[in-house]
Amino acid sequence: MAPITVFSEKAYIRNYTHQLESYYSISDRIALSSYLGWQRVIGNYSTEIDIDSRRPRNQEGFAFGLGADLSLSKNTGLYIRHRWFSFEDRNFALDKFKAHETTLEIKSYF
């Protein structure tokens, strides 16, 4: 426990995240969206240690996405997103992947 943020190796785990989203309105009912993200998670030696490297977590991930928002009515919207991402843990050899996902949401506000 610390009264202020700890940025050194004494921190149990450090998480750095940067996200940039932008939206472009095509009409009153349609908007395009984009997403760019980066995340880094660093653990200290009190967290899980890899057997081979004898080092703690050192994860990094990137993501890029595109989407569209469609206004169906005053209180309802349809949101479509597709995102590509990659992830790697430099100290855990098997923790590495690349993938993509698509989400479709209908939101209604009362």
Short mmCIF file of N, CA, C and O in Angstrom, two decimals:
data_model
loop_
_atom_site.label_atom_id
_atom_site.label_comp_id
_atom_site.label_asym_id
_atom_site.label_seq_id
_atom_site.Cartn_x
_atom_site.Cartn_y
_atom_site.Cartn_z
N MET A 1 0.84 -1.19 0.00
CA MET A 1 0.00 0.00 0.00
C MET A 1 0.88 1.24 0.00
O MET A 1 1.91 1.28 0.65
N ALA A 2 0.44 2.24 -0.76
CA ALA A 2 1.19 3.48 -0.83
C ALA A 2 0.19 4.63 -1.02
O ALA A 2 -0.82 4.47 -1.72
N PRO A 3 0.45 5.77 -0.43
CA PRO A 3 -0.48 6.91 -0.56
C PRO A 3 -0.46 7.54 -1.96
O PRO A 3 -1.41 8.19 -2.35
N ILE A 4 0.64 7.35 -2.71
CA ILE A 4 0.73 7.86 -4.08
C ILE A 4 1.14 6.72 -5.02
O ILE A 4 1.62 5.67 -4.58
N THR A 5 0.95 6.90 -6.30
CA THR A 5 1.27 5.87 -7.29
C THR A 5 2.74 5.52 -7.26
O THR A 5 3.60 6.39 -7.23
N VAL A 6 3.03 4.21 -7.30
CA VAL A 6 4.41 3.71 -7.29
C VAL A 6 4.78 3.33 -8.73
O VAL A 6 4.10 2.50 -9.35
N PHE A 7 5.84 3.91 -9.28
CA PHE A 7 6.27 3.63 -10.65
C PHE A 7 7.52 2.77 -10.72
O PHE A 7 8.03 2.52 -11.79
N SER A 8 8.00 2.30 -9.61
CA SER A 8 9.25 1.53 -9.58
C SER A 8 8.96 0.03 -9.50
O SER A 8 7.81 -0.39 -9.49
N GLU A 9 10.00 -0.77 -9.38
CA GLU A 9 9.88 -2.22 -9.23
C GLU A 9 9.16 -2.61 -7.93
O GLU A 9 8.76 -3.76 -7.78
N LYS A 10 9.00 -1.69 -7.00
CA LYS A 10 8.31 -1.99 -5.75
C LYS A 10 6.81 -2.19 -5.95
O LYS A 10 6.15 -2.79 -5.11
N ALA A 11 6.27 -1.68 -7.06
CA ALA A 11 4.85 -1.86 -7.35
C ALA A 11 4.58 -3.32 -7.65
O ALA A 11 5.33 -3.96 -8.39
N TYR A 12 3.52 -3.89 -7.08
CA TYR A 12 3.17 -5.30 -7.31
C TYR A 12 2.94 -5.54 -8.80
O TYR A 12 3.45 -6.47 -9.40
N ILE A 13 2.14 -4.66 -9.41
CA ILE A 13 1.88 -4.75 -10.84
C ILE A 13 1.66 -3.34 -11.38
O ILE A 13 1.06 -2.50 -10.72
N ARG A 14 2.19 -3.07 -12.57
CA ARG A 14 2.01 -1.77 -13.21
C ARG A 14 1.27 -1.97 -14.52
O ARG A 14 1.59 -2.87 -15.28
N ASN A 15 0.28 -1.13 -14.78
CA ASN A 15 -0.53 -1.23 -15.98
C ASN A 15 -0.54 0.14 -16.67
O ASN A 15 -0.99 1.12 -16.09
N TYR A 16 -0.04 0.18 -17.89
CA TYR A 16 -0.01 1.41 -18.68
C TYR A 16 -0.93 1.19 -19.89
O TYR A 16 -0.78 0.22 -20.62
N THR A 17 -1.87 2.10 -20.10
CA THR A 17 -2.84 1.96 -21.18
C THR A 17 -3.00 3.30 -21.89
O THR A 17 -3.15 4.34 -21.24
N HIS A 18 -2.99 3.24 -23.21
CA HIS A 18 -3.25 4.42 -24.04
C HIS A 18 -4.30 4.03 -25.08
O HIS A 18 -4.14 3.00 -25.74
N GLN A 19 -5.34 4.83 -25.21
CA GLN A 19 -6.39 4.56 -26.17
C GLN A 19 -6.75 5.85 -26.89
O GLN A 19 -6.81 6.92 -26.28
N LEU A 20 -6.96 5.72 -28.19
CA LEU A 20 -7.36 6.85 -29.00
C LEU A 20 -8.57 6.41 -29.83
O LEU A 20 -8.49 5.43 -30.58
N GLU A 21 -9.68 7.09 -29.65
CA GLU A 21 -10.89 6.81 -30.42
C GLU A 21 -11.28 8.06 -31.19
O GLU A 21 -11.13 9.17 -30.70
N SER A 22 -11.78 7.85 -32.40
CA SER A 22 -12.27 8.99 -33.18
C SER A 22 -13.57 8.59 -33.87
O SER A 22 -13.80 7.41 -34.16
N TYR A 23 -14.40 9.59 -34.11
CA TYR A 23 -15.69 9.37 -34.72
C TYR A 23 -15.89 10.40 -35.82
O TYR A 23 -15.52 11.57 -35.66
N TYR A 24 -16.47 9.97 -36.93
CA TYR A 24 -16.75 10.87 -38.05
C TYR A 24 -18.22 10.70 -38.43
O TYR A 24 -18.65 9.61 -38.81
N SER A 25 -18.97 11.78 -38.33
CA SER A 25 -20.40 11.75 -38.63
C SER A 25 -20.61 11.86 -40.14
O SER A 25 -20.21 12.84 -40.77
N ILE A 26 -21.26 10.84 -40.70
CA ILE A 26 -21.59 10.85 -42.13
C ILE A 26 -22.93 11.55 -42.35
O ILE A 26 -23.11 12.28 -43.31
N SER A 27 -23.87 11.28 -41.43
CA SER A 27 -25.19 11.91 -41.48
C SER A 27 -25.71 12.00 -40.05
O SER A 27 -25.01 11.64 -39.11
N ASP A 28 -26.96 12.44 -39.90
CA ASP A 28 -27.55 12.52 -38.57
C ASP A 28 -27.71 11.14 -37.93
O ASP A 28 -27.79 11.03 -36.72
N ARG A 29 -27.76 10.09 -38.74
CA ARG A 29 -28.02 8.75 -38.22
C ARG A 29 -26.83 7.79 -38.30
O ARG A 29 -26.86 6.74 -37.69
N ILE A 30 -25.76 8.16 -39.02
CA ILE A 30 -24.63 7.24 -39.22
C ILE A 30 -23.31 7.93 -38.86
O ILE A 30 -23.06 9.06 -39.27
N ALA A 31 -22.49 7.20 -38.10
CA ALA A 31 -21.14 7.69 -37.76
C ALA A 31 -20.15 6.54 -37.90
O ALA A 31 -20.46 5.39 -37.59
N LEU A 32 -18.97 6.86 -38.39
CA LEU A 32 -17.88 5.88 -38.46
C LEU A 32 -16.99 6.06 -37.24
O LEU A 32 -16.83 7.17 -36.75
N SER A 33 -16.39 4.97 -36.77
CA SER A 33 -15.52 5.06 -35.60
C SER A 33 -14.21 4.34 -35.87
O SER A 33 -14.15 3.41 -36.69
N SER A 34 -13.17 4.77 -35.18
CA SER A 34 -11.88 4.08 -35.25
C SER A 34 -11.29 4.02 -33.85
O SER A 34 -11.61 4.83 -32.99
N TYR A 35 -10.43 3.02 -33.64
CA TYR A 35 -9.85 2.78 -32.33
C TYR A 35 -8.39 2.37 -32.51
O TYR A 35 -8.05 1.59 -33.39
N LEU A 36 -7.53 2.91 -31.65
CA LEU A 36 -6.13 2.53 -31.60
C LEU A 36 -5.77 2.41 -30.13
O LEU A 36 -6.04 3.32 -29.35
N GLY A 37 -5.20 1.28 -29.73
CA GLY A 37 -4.89 1.09 -28.32
C GLY A 37 -3.58 0.37 -28.10
O GLY A 37 -3.12 -0.43 -28.93
N TRP A 38 -2.95 0.65 -26.97
CA TRP A 38 -1.70 0.01 -26.54
C TRP A 38 -1.80 -0.21 -25.04
O TRP A 38 -2.29 0.65 -24.31
N GLN A 39 -1.34 -1.38 -24.58
CA GLN A 39 -1.36 -1.68 -23.15
C GLN A 39 -0.09 -2.43 -22.78
O GLN A 39 0.38 -3.29 -23.52
N ARG A 40 0.44 -2.10 -21.61
CA ARG A 40 1.62 -2.78 -21.09
C ARG A 40 1.37 -3.11 -19.62
O ARG A 40 0.91 -2.26 -18.85
N VAL A 41 1.64 -4.36 -19.23
CA VAL A 41 1.47 -4.82 -17.86
C VAL A 41 2.79 -5.42 -17.41
O VAL A 41 3.32 -6.32 -18.05
N ILE A 42 3.32 -4.90 -16.30
CA ILE A 42 4.61 -5.35 -15.78
C ILE A 42 4.41 -5.77 -14.33
O ILE A 42 3.95 -4.98 -13.51
N GLY A 43 4.76 -7.00 -14.02
CA GLY A 43 4.66 -7.49 -12.66
C GLY A 43 6.03 -7.48 -11.98
O GLY A 43 7.06 -7.51 -12.64
N ASN A 44 6.03 -7.46 -10.65
CA ASN A 44 7.32 -7.57 -9.95
C ASN A 44 7.56 -9.03 -9.57
O ASN A 44 6.79 -9.91 -9.92
N TYR A 45 8.62 -9.30 -8.89
CA TYR A 45 8.99 -10.68 -8.58
C TYR A 45 8.11 -11.34 -7.52
O TYR A 45 8.27 -12.52 -7.24
N SER A 46 7.13 -10.63 -6.98
CA SER A 46 6.16 -11.25 -6.07
C SER A 46 4.99 -11.85 -6.84
O SER A 46 4.17 -12.56 -6.27
N THR A 47 4.90 -11.57 -8.14
CA THR A 47 3.85 -12.16 -8.98
C THR A 47 4.36 -13.49 -9.54
O THR A 47 5.44 -13.96 -9.18
N GLU A 48 3.59 -14.07 -10.45
CA GLU A 48 3.99 -15.35 -11.05
C GLU A 48 5.30 -15.19 -11.83
O GLU A 48 5.48 -14.23 -12.59
N ILE A 49 6.20 -16.15 -11.68
CA ILE A 49 7.51 -16.14 -12.34
C ILE A 49 7.55 -17.29 -13.34
O ILE A 49 7.15 -18.41 -13.03
N ASP A 50 8.04 -17.02 -14.56
CA ASP A 50 8.17 -18.06 -15.56
C ASP A 50 9.29 -19.03 -15.16
O ASP A 50 10.36 -18.61 -14.72
N ILE A 51 9.06 -20.31 -15.35
CA ILE A 51 10.05 -21.32 -14.94
C ILE A 51 11.32 -21.22 -15.78
O ILE A 51 12.42 -21.31 -15.26
N ASP A 52 11.17 -21.00 -17.10
CA ASP A 52 12.33 -20.97 -17.99
C ASP A 52 13.12 -19.67 -17.89
O ASP A 52 14.34 -19.69 -17.74
N SER A 53 12.45 -18.54 -17.99
CA SER A 53 13.15 -17.26 -17.99
C SER A 53 13.47 -16.75 -16.58
O SER A 53 14.31 -15.87 -16.41
N ARG A 54 12.73 -17.27 -15.58
CA ARG A 54 12.86 -16.83 -14.18
C ARG A 54 12.58 -15.33 -14.03
O ARG A 54 13.19 -14.65 -13.21
N ARG A 55 11.64 -14.86 -14.85
CA ARG A 55 11.28 -13.44 -14.83
C ARG A 55 9.77 -13.31 -14.65
O ARG A 55 9.00 -14.19 -15.02
N PRO A 56 9.31 -12.16 -14.12
CA PRO A 56 7.86 -11.94 -13.93
C PRO A 56 7.18 -11.48 -15.22
O PRO A 56 7.83 -11.30 -16.26
N ARG A 57 5.89 -11.25 -15.12
CA ARG A 57 5.09 -10.80 -16.26
C ARG A 57 5.66 -9.53 -16.89
O ARG A 57 6.09 -8.62 -16.21
N ASN A 58 5.64 -9.51 -18.23
CA ASN A 58 6.07 -8.35 -19.01
C ASN A 58 5.25 -8.38 -20.30
O ASN A 58 5.73 -8.80 -21.34
N GLN A 59 3.99 -7.96 -20.22
CA GLN A 59 3.04 -8.10 -21.31
C GLN A 59 2.86 -6.80 -22.08
O GLN A 59 2.90 -5.72 -21.51
N GLU A 60 2.63 -6.95 -23.39
CA GLU A 60 2.36 -5.80 -24.23
C GLU A 60 1.34 -6.20 -25.28
O GLU A 60 1.41 -7.29 -25.85
N GLY A 61 0.38 -5.30 -25.52
CA GLY A 61 -0.66 -5.57 -26.51
C GLY A 61 -0.99 -4.34 -27.33
O GLY A 61 -0.89 -3.21 -26.83
N PHE A 62 -1.35 -4.57 -28.60
CA PHE A 62 -1.76 -3.50 -29.50
C PHE A 62 -3.11 -3.86 -30.09
O PHE A 62 -3.41 -5.04 -30.28
N ALA A 63 -3.91 -2.85 -30.42
CA ALA A 63 -5.21 -3.09 -31.04
C ALA A 63 -5.55 -1.96 -31.99
O ALA A 63 -5.19 -0.80 -31.76
N PHE A 64 -6.23 -2.31 -33.07
CA PHE A 64 -6.72 -1.35 -34.05
C PHE A 64 -8.12 -1.78 -34.44
O PHE A 64 -8.37 -2.96 -34.64
N GLY A 65 -9.06 -0.85 -34.50
CA GLY A 65 -10.43 -1.21 -34.82
C GLY A 65 -11.15 -0.17 -35.65
O GLY A 65 -10.79 1.01 -35.66
N LEU A 66 -12.17 -0.64 -36.34
CA LEU A 66 -13.05 0.22 -37.15
C LEU A 66 -14.49 -0.17 -36.84
O LEU A 66 -14.76 -1.30 -36.43
N GLY A 67 -15.41 0.76 -37.05
CA GLY A 67 -16.80 0.45 -36.78
C GLY A 67 -17.74 1.49 -37.34
O GLY A 67 -17.33 2.47 -37.95
N ALA A 68 -19.02 1.22 -37.10
CA ALA A 68 -20.07 2.13 -37.54
C ALA A 68 -21.17 2.16 -36.48
O ALA A 68 -21.46 1.15 -35.85
N ASP A 69 -21.76 3.34 -36.29
CA ASP A 69 -22.88 3.54 -35.38
C ASP A 69 -24.08 3.97 -36.20
O ASP A 69 -23.98 4.88 -37.02
N LEU A 70 -25.19 3.31 -35.97
CA LEU A 70 -26.41 3.63 -36.70
C LEU A 70 -27.51 3.95 -35.69
O LEU A 70 -27.82 3.13 -34.82
N SER A 71 -28.09 5.12 -35.79
CA SER A 71 -29.20 5.50 -34.92
C SER A 71 -30.49 4.95 -35.50
O SER A 71 -30.90 5.33 -36.60
N LEU A 72 -31.12 4.01 -34.77
CA LEU A 72 -32.35 3.39 -35.25
C LEU A 72 -33.58 4.20 -34.86
O LEU A 72 -34.59 4.19 -35.57
N SER A 73 -33.52 4.86 -33.72
CA SER A 73 -34.59 5.74 -33.25
C SER A 73 -33.98 6.71 -32.25
O SER A 73 -32.77 6.69 -32.02
N LYS A 74 -34.83 7.51 -31.61
CA LYS A 74 -34.34 8.49 -30.65
C LYS A 74 -33.55 7.84 -29.51
O LYS A 74 -32.55 8.37 -29.06
N ASN A 75 -33.98 6.67 -29.04
CA ASN A 75 -33.36 6.02 -27.89
C ASN A 75 -32.69 4.68 -28.20
O ASN A 75 -32.33 3.95 -27.28
N THR A 76 -32.54 4.32 -29.47
CA THR A 76 -31.98 3.02 -29.83
C THR A 76 -30.91 3.18 -30.90
O THR A 76 -31.08 3.93 -31.85
N GLY A 77 -29.81 2.44 -30.71
CA GLY A 77 -28.72 2.49 -31.67
C GLY A 77 -28.16 1.10 -31.95
O GLY A 77 -28.23 0.20 -31.12
N LEU A 78 -27.61 0.93 -33.13
CA LEU A 78 -26.94 -0.29 -33.55
C LEU A 78 -25.46 0.04 -33.70
O LEU A 78 -25.10 1.00 -34.39
N TYR A 79 -24.60 -0.74 -33.04
CA TYR A 79 -23.16 -0.47 -33.01
C TYR A 79 -22.41 -1.69 -33.52
O TYR A 79 -22.53 -2.78 -32.96
N ILE A 80 -21.65 -1.52 -34.58
CA ILE A 80 -20.86 -2.59 -35.17
C ILE A 80 -19.39 -2.22 -35.05
O ILE A 80 -18.99 -1.12 -35.42
N ARG A 81 -18.58 -3.15 -34.52
CA ARG A 81 -17.14 -2.91 -34.34
C ARG A 81 -16.36 -4.13 -34.79
O ARG A 81 -16.76 -5.27 -34.55
N HIS A 82 -15.23 -3.89 -35.43
CA HIS A 82 -14.29 -4.97 -35.74
C HIS A 82 -12.92 -4.52 -35.26
O HIS A 82 -12.51 -3.39 -35.53
N ARG A 83 -12.24 -5.41 -34.53
CA ARG A 83 -10.95 -5.04 -33.94
C ARG A 83 -9.93 -6.14 -34.20
O ARG A 83 -10.21 -7.32 -34.07
N TRP A 84 -8.72 -5.73 -34.57
CA TRP A 84 -7.57 -6.60 -34.73
C TRP A 84 -6.63 -6.33 -33.57
O TRP A 84 -6.40 -5.17 -33.23
N PHE A 85 -6.06 -7.38 -32.97
CA PHE A 85 -5.16 -7.15 -31.85
C PHE A 85 -4.09 -8.22 -31.78
O PHE A 85 -4.22 -9.31 -32.33
N SER A 86 -2.99 -7.85 -31.11
CA SER A 86 -1.89 -8.79 -30.86
C SER A 86 -1.45 -8.61 -29.42
O SER A 86 -1.60 -7.54 -28.84
N PHE A 87 -0.90 -9.68 -28.87
CA PHE A 87 -0.51 -9.69 -27.46
C PHE A 87 0.74 -10.55 -27.32
O PHE A 87 0.87 -11.59 -27.97
N GLU A 88 1.66 -10.12 -26.46
CA GLU A 88 2.86 -10.90 -26.22
C GLU A 88 3.36 -10.65 -24.80
O GLU A 88 3.32 -9.53 -24.31
N ASP A 89 3.80 -11.71 -24.16
CA ASP A 89 4.51 -11.59 -22.88
C ASP A 89 5.95 -11.96 -23.15
O ASP A 89 6.25 -13.10 -23.50
N ARG A 90 6.84 -11.00 -23.03
CA ARG A 90 8.25 -11.22 -23.38
C ARG A 90 8.95 -12.24 -22.49
O ARG A 90 9.95 -12.83 -22.90
N ASN A 91 8.46 -12.43 -21.28
CA ASN A 91 9.12 -13.34 -20.35
C ASN A 91 8.47 -14.73 -20.29
O ASN A 91 9.05 -15.64 -19.73
N PHE A 92 7.26 -14.88 -20.83
CA PHE A 92 6.56 -16.16 -20.86
C PHE A 92 6.43 -16.56 -22.34
O PHE A 92 5.59 -16.03 -23.06
N ALA A 93 7.26 -17.48 -22.79
CA ALA A 93 7.39 -17.80 -24.22
C ALA A 93 6.07 -18.22 -24.88
O ALA A 93 5.84 -17.91 -26.05
N LEU A 94 5.18 -18.88 -24.18
CA LEU A 94 3.95 -19.38 -24.79
C LEU A 94 2.81 -18.36 -24.76
O LEU A 94 1.75 -18.62 -25.34
N ASP A 95 2.98 -17.25 -24.09
CA ASP A 95 1.92 -16.22 -24.01
C ASP A 95 2.07 -15.22 -25.15
O ASP A 95 2.63 -14.14 -25.00
N LYS A 96 1.56 -15.62 -26.32
CA LYS A 96 1.65 -14.77 -27.51
C LYS A 96 0.52 -15.15 -28.45
O LYS A 96 0.29 -16.34 -28.71
N PHE A 97 -0.24 -14.15 -28.97
CA PHE A 97 -1.28 -14.45 -29.94
C PHE A 97 -1.65 -13.22 -30.74
O PHE A 97 -1.37 -12.09 -30.35
N LYS A 98 -2.28 -13.46 -31.88
CA LYS A 98 -2.88 -12.43 -32.72
C LYS A 98 -4.29 -12.90 -33.04
O LYS A 98 -4.50 -14.10 -33.28
N ALA A 99 -5.23 -11.98 -33.06
CA ALA A 99 -6.62 -12.37 -33.32
C ALA A 99 -7.41 -11.16 -33.80
O ALA A 99 -6.87 -10.05 -33.89
N HIS A 100 -8.67 -11.39 -34.08
CA HIS A 100 -9.59 -10.30 -34.39
C HIS A 100 -10.97 -10.69 -33.89
O HIS A 100 -11.26 -11.87 -33.67
N GLU A 101 -11.81 -9.67 -33.67
CA GLU A 101 -13.15 -9.92 -33.16
C GLU A 101 -14.12 -8.91 -33.76
O GLU A 101 -13.73 -7.80 -34.11
N THR A 102 -15.35 -9.33 -33.88
CA THR A 102 -16.42 -8.45 -34.34
C THR A 102 -17.51 -8.45 -33.28
O THR A 102 -17.88 -9.50 -32.76
N THR A 103 -18.00 -7.26 -32.96
CA THR A 103 -19.10 -7.15 -32.01
C THR A 103 -20.26 -6.40 -32.66
O THR A 103 -20.06 -5.50 -33.47
N LEU A 104 -21.45 -6.82 -32.30
CA LEU A 104 -22.68 -6.20 -32.77
C LEU A 104 -23.55 -5.95 -31.55
O LEU A 104 -23.87 -6.89 -30.82
N GLU A 105 -23.88 -4.69 -31.31
CA GLU A 105 -24.68 -4.34 -30.13
C GLU A 105 -25.90 -3.53 -30.54
O GLU A 105 -25.82 -2.68 -31.42
N ILE A 106 -26.99 -3.81 -29.88
CA ILE A 106 -28.19 -2.98 -29.99
C ILE A 106 -28.42 -2.43 -28.60
O ILE A 106 -28.59 -3.18 -27.64
N LYS A 107 -28.41 -1.11 -28.48
CA LYS A 107 -28.62 -0.47 -27.18
C LYS A 107 -29.87 0.36 -27.23
O LYS A 107 -30.10 1.12 -28.18
N SER A 108 -30.68 0.21 -26.19
CA SER A 108 -31.89 0.99 -26.07
C SER A 108 -31.90 1.68 -24.71
O SER A 108 -31.68 1.02 -23.69
N TYR A 109 -32.12 2.97 -24.69
CA TYR A 109 -32.10 3.75 -23.46
C TYR A 109 -33.53 4.09 -23.05
O TYR A 109 -34.35 4.49 -23.86
N PHE A 110 -33.82 3.92 -21.77
CA PHE A 110 -35.16 4.17 -21.24
C PHE A 110 -35.18 5.45 -20.44
O PHE A 110 -34.30 5.82 -19.78
#
